[in-house]
mmCIF file of C-alpha atoms in Angstrom:
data_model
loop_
_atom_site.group_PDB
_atom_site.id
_atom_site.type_symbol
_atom_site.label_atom_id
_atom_site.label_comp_id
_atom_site.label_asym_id
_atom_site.label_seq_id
_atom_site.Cartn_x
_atom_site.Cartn_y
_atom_site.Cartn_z
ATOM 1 C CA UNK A 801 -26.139 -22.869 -22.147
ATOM 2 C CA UNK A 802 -23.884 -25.877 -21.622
ATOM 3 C CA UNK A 803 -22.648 -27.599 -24.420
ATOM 4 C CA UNK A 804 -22.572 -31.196 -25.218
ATOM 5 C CA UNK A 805 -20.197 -32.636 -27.724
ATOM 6 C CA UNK A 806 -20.928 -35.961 -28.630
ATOM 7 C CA UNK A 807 -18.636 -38.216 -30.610
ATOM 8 C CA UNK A 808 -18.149 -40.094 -32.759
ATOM 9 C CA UNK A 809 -21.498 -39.223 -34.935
ATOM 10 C CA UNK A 810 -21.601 -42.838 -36.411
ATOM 11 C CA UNK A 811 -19.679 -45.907 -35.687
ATOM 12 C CA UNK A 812 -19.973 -49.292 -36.883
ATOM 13 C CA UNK A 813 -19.333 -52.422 -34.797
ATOM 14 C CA UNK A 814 -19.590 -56.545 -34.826
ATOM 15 C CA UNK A 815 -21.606 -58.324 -32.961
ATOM 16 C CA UNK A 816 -20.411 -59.397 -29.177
ATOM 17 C CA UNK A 817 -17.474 -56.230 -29.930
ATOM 18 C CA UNK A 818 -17.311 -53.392 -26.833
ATOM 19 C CA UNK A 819 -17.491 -49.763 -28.098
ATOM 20 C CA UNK A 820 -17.725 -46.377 -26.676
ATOM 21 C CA UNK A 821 -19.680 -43.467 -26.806
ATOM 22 C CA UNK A 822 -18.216 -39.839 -25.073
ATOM 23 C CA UNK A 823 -20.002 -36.577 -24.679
ATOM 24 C CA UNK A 824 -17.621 -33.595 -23.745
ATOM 25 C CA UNK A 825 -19.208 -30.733 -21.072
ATOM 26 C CA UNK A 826 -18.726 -27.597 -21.498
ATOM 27 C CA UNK A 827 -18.684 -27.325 -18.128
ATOM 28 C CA UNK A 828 -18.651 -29.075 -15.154
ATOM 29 C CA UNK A 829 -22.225 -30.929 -14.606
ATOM 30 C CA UNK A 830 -21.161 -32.186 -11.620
ATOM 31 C CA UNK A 831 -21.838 -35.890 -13.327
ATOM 32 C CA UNK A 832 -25.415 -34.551 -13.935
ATOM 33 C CA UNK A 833 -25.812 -36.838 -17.102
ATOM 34 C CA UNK A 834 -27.850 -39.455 -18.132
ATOM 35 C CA UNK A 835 -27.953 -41.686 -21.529
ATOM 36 C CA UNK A 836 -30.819 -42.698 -23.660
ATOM 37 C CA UNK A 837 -31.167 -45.001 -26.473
ATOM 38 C CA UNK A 838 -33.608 -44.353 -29.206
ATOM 39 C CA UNK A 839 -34.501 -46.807 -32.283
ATOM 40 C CA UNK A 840 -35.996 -45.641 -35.251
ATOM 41 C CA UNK A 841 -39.852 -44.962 -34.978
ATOM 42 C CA UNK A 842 -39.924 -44.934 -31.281
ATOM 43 C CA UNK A 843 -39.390 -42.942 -28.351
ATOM 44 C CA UNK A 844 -35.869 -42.356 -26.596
ATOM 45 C CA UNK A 845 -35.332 -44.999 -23.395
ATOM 46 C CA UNK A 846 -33.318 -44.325 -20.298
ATOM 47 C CA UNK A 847 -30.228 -46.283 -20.406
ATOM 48 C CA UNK A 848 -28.133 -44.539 -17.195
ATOM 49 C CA UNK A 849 -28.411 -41.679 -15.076
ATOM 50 C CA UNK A 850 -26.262 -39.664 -12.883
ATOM 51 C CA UNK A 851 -23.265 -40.658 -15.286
ATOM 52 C CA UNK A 852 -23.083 -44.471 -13.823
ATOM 53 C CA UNK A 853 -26.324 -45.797 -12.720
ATOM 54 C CA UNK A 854 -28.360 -48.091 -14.575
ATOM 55 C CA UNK A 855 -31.724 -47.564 -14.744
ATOM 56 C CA UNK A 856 -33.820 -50.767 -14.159
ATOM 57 C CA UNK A 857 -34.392 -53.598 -16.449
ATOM 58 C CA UNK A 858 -31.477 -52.065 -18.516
ATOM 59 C CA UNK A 859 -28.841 -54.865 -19.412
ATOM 60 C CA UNK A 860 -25.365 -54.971 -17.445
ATOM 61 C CA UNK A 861 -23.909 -54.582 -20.874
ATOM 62 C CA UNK A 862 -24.430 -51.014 -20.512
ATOM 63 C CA UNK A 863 -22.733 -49.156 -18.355
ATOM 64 C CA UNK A 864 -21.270 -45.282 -17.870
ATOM 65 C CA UNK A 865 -18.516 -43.391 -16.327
ATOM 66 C CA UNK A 866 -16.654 -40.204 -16.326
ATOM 67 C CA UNK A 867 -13.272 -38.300 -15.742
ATOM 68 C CA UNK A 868 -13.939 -34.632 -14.820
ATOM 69 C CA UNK A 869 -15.968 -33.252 -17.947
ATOM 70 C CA UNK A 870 -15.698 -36.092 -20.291
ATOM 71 C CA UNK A 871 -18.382 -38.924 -20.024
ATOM 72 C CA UNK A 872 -18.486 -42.277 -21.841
ATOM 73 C CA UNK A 873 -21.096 -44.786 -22.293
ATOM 74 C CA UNK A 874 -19.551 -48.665 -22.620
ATOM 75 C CA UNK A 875 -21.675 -51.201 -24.358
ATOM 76 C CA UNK A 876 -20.419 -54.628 -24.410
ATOM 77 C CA UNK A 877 -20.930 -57.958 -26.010
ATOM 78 C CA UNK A 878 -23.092 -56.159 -28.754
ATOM 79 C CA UNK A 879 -26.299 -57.448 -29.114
ATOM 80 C CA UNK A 880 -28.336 -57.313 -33.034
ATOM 81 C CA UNK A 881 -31.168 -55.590 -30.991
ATOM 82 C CA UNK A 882 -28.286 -52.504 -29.302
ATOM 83 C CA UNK A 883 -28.321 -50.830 -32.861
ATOM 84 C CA UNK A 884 -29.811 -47.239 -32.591
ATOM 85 C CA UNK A 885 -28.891 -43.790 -31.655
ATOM 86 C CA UNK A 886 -27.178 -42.859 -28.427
ATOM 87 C CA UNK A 887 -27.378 -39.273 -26.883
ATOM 88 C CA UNK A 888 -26.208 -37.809 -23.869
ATOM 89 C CA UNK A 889 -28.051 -35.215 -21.424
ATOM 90 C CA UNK A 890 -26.765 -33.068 -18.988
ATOM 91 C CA UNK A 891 -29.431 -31.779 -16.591
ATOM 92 C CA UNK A 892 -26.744 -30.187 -14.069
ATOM 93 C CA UNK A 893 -28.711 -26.536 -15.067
ATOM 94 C CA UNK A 894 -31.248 -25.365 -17.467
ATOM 95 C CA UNK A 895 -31.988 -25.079 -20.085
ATOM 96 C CA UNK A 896 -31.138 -29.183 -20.157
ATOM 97 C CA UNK A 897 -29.178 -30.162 -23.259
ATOM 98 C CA UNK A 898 -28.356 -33.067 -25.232
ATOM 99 C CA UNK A 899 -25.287 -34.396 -27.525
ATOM 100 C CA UNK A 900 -25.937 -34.723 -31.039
ATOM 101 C CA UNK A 901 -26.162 -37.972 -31.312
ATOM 102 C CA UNK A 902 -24.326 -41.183 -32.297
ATOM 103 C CA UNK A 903 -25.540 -43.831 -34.353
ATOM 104 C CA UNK A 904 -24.650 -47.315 -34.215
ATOM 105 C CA UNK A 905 -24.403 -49.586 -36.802
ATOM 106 C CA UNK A 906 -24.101 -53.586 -36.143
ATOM 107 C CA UNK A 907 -21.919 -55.395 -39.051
ATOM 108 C CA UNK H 906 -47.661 -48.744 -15.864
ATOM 109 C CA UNK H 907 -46.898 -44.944 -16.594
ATOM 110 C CA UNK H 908 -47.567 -44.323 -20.316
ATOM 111 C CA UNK H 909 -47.802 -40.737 -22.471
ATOM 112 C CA UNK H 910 -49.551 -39.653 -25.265
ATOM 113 C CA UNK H 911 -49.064 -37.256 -27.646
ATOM 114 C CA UNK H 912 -52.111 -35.455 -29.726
ATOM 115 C CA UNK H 913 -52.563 -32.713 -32.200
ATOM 116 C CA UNK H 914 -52.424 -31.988 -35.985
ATOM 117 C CA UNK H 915 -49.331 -32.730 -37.835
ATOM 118 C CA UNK H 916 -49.331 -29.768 -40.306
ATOM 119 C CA UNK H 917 -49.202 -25.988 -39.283
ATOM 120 C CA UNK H 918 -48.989 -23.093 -41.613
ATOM 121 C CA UNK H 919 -46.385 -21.003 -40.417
ATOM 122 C CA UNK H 920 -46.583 -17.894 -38.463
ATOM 123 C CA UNK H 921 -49.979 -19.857 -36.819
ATOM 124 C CA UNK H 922 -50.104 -21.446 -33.563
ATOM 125 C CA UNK H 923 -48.938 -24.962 -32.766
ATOM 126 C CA UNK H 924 -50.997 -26.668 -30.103
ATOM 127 C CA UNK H 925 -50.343 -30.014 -28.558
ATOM 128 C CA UNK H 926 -51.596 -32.394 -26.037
ATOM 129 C CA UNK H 927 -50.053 -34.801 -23.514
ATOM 130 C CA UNK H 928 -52.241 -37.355 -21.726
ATOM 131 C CA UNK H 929 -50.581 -39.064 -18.975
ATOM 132 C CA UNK H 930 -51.937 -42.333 -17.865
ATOM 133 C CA UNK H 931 -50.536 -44.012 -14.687
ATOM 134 C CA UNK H 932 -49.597 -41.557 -12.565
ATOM 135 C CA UNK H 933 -51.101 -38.311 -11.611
ATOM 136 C CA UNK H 934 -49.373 -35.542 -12.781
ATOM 137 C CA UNK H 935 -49.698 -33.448 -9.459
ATOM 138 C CA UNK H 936 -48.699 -35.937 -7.263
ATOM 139 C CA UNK H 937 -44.794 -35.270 -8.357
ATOM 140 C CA UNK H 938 -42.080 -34.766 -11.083
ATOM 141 C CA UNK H 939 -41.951 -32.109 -13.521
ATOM 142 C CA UNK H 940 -43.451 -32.469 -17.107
ATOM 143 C CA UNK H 941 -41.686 -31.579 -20.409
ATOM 144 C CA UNK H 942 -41.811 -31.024 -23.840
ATOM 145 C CA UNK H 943 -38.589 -31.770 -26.138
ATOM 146 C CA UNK H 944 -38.484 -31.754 -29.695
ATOM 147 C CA UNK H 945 -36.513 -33.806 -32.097
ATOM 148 C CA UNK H 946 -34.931 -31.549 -35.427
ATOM 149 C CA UNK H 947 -34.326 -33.507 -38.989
ATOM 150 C CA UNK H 948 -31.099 -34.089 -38.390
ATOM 151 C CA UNK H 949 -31.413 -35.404 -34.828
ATOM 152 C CA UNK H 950 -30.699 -32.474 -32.986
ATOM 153 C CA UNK H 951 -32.957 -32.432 -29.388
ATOM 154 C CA UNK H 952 -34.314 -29.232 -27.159
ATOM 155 C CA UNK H 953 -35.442 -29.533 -24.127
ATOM 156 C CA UNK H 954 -38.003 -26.912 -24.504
ATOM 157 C CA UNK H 955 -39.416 -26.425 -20.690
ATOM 158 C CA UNK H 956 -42.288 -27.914 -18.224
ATOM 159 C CA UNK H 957 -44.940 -27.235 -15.861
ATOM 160 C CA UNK H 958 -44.314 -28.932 -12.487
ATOM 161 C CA UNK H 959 -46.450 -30.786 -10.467
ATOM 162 C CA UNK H 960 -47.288 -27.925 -8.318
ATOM 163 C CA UNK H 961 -48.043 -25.803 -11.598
ATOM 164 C CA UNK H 962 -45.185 -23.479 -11.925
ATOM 165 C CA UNK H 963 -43.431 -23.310 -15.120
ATOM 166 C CA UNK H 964 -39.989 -23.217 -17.180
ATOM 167 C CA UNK H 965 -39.162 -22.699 -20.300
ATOM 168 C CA UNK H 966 -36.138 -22.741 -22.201
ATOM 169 C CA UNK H 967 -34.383 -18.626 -22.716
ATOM 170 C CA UNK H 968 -34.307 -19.566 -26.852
ATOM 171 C CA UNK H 969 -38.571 -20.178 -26.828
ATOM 172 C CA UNK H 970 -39.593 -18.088 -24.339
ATOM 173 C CA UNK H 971 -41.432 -15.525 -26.189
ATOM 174 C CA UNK H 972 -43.080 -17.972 -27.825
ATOM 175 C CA UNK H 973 -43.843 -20.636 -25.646
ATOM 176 C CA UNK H 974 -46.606 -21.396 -22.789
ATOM 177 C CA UNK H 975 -47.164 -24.810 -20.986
ATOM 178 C CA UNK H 976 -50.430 -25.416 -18.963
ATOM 179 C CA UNK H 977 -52.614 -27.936 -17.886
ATOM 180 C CA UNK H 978 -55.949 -29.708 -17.012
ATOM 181 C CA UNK H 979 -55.547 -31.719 -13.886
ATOM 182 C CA UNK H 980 -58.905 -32.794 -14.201
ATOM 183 C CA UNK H 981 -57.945 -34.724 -17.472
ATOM 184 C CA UNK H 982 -54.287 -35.489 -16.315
ATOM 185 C CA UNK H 983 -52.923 -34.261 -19.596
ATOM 186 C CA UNK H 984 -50.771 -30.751 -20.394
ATOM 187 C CA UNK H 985 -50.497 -29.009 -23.166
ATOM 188 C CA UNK H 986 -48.116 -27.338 -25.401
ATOM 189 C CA UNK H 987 -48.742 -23.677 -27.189
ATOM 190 C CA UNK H 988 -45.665 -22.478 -29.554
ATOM 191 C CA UNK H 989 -46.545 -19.135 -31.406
ATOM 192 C CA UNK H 990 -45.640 -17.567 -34.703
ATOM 193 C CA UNK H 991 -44.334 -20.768 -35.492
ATOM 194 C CA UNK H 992 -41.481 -21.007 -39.072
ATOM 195 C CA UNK H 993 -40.589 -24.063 -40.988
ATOM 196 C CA UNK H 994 -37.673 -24.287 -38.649
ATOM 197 C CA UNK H 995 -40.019 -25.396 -36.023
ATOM 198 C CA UNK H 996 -40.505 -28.771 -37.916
ATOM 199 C CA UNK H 997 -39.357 -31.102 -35.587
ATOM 200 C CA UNK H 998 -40.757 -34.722 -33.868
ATOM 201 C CA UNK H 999 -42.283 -33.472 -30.122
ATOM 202 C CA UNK H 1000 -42.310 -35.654 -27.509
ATOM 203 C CA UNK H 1001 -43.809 -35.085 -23.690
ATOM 204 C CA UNK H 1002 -41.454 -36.404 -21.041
ATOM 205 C CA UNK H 1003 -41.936 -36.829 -17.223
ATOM 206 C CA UNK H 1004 -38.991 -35.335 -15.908
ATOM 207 C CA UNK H 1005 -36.873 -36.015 -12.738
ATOM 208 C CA UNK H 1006 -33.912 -34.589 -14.005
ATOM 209 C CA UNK H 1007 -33.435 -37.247 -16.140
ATOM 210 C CA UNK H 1008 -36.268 -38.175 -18.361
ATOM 211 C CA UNK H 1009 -37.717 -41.609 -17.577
ATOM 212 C CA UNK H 1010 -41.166 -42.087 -19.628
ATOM 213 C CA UNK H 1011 -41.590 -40.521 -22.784
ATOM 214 C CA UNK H 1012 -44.274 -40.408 -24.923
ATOM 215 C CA UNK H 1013 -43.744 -41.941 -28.482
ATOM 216 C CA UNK H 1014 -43.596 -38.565 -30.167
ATOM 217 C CA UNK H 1015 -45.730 -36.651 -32.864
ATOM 218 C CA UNK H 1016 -44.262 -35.364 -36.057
ATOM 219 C CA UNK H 1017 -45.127 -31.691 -36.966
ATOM 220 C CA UNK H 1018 -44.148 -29.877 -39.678
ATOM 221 C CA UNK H 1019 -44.861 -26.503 -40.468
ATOM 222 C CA UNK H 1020 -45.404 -25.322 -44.015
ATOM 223 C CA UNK H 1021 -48.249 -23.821 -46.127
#
């Protein structure tokens, strides 16, 4: 199976402050990865797919990229509502897999 | 608007069966995409655990697949999830996804946990 490692696990930020999420292949995926953002109680959303595209009605704010194995997810000008959990998914091969997890914290 | 639903009991003694259901609303599920099950572990860890596609074939993922089957009722528009001999480390949050190799609608999830 491929491996996702996901860092950091928790980070804390201030409002209208950039951060960064990464998720390290195992492998190359080929940018086979998407991002989702889940909140607490609810299901996880689509942010971006195919390592850079945003899916629709997803704010510009968000955005993706990557450099060979490593991916990163960009959010800036933190909003109050962006605090949740980030996680990564490769679905270059199966089974699919997914990064641990990061959880953002707004100060 | 494409919406899922998630159905079945919360508590399962272990070594029993756990059976859920997803009704899709919205779009047909034969008409195209695959559809998934993934579970969410205390602790936030996620498994894509496999799908039926919209033709009807299935896959499932190498660490379940003794114990897993995913069919489904076109009639109804819903499929369903069986996981056997089931332990307390199945105890997790399952969710039904339609899949297009990303996962774009997701259902909003239905704890289990398995204990007697």
């Amino acid at each position: 199976d491929i491996q996702m490692t996901q860092s950091p696990a928790s980070l804390s930020a201030s409002l209208g402050e950039t951060v960064t999420i990464e998720c390290l292949a195992s492998e190359d995926i080929y940018s086979n990865l998407a991002w989702y953002q889940q909140k607490p109680g609810k299901s996880p959303q689509l942010l971006i797919y195919d390592a850079s595209s945003l899916q629709d009605g997803v704010p510009s704010r968000f955005s993706g990229s990557d450099s060979g194995t490593q991916y990163s997810l960009e959010i800036n000008s933190l909003q109050s509502e962006d605090a949740a959990t980030y996680f990564c998914q490769q679905h270059h091969d199966y089974p699919y897999t997914f990064g641990a997890g990061t959880k953002l914290e707004l100060k | 608007e494409i919406q899922l639903q998630e159905s079945g009991p919360g508590l399962v003694k272990p070594s029993q069966s756990l059976s859920l259901t997803c009704s899709v609303t919205g779009y047909t599920i034969t008409s195209g995409y695959d559809w998934s099950w993934i579970r969410k572990f205390p602790g936030n860890k996620m498994e894509w655990m496999g799908y039926i596609s919209n033709s009807g074939s299935t896959n499932y993922n190498p660490s379940l697949k003794i114990r897993i089957s995913i069919t489904r009722d076109t009639s109804k528009n819903q499929f369903f999830l069986q996981l056997n001999s089931v332990t307390t480390e199945d105890t997790a949050t399952y969710y039904c996804a339609r899949e297009g190799y990303n996962f774009d609608y997701w259902g909003q999830g239905v704890m289990v946990t398995v204990s007697s």
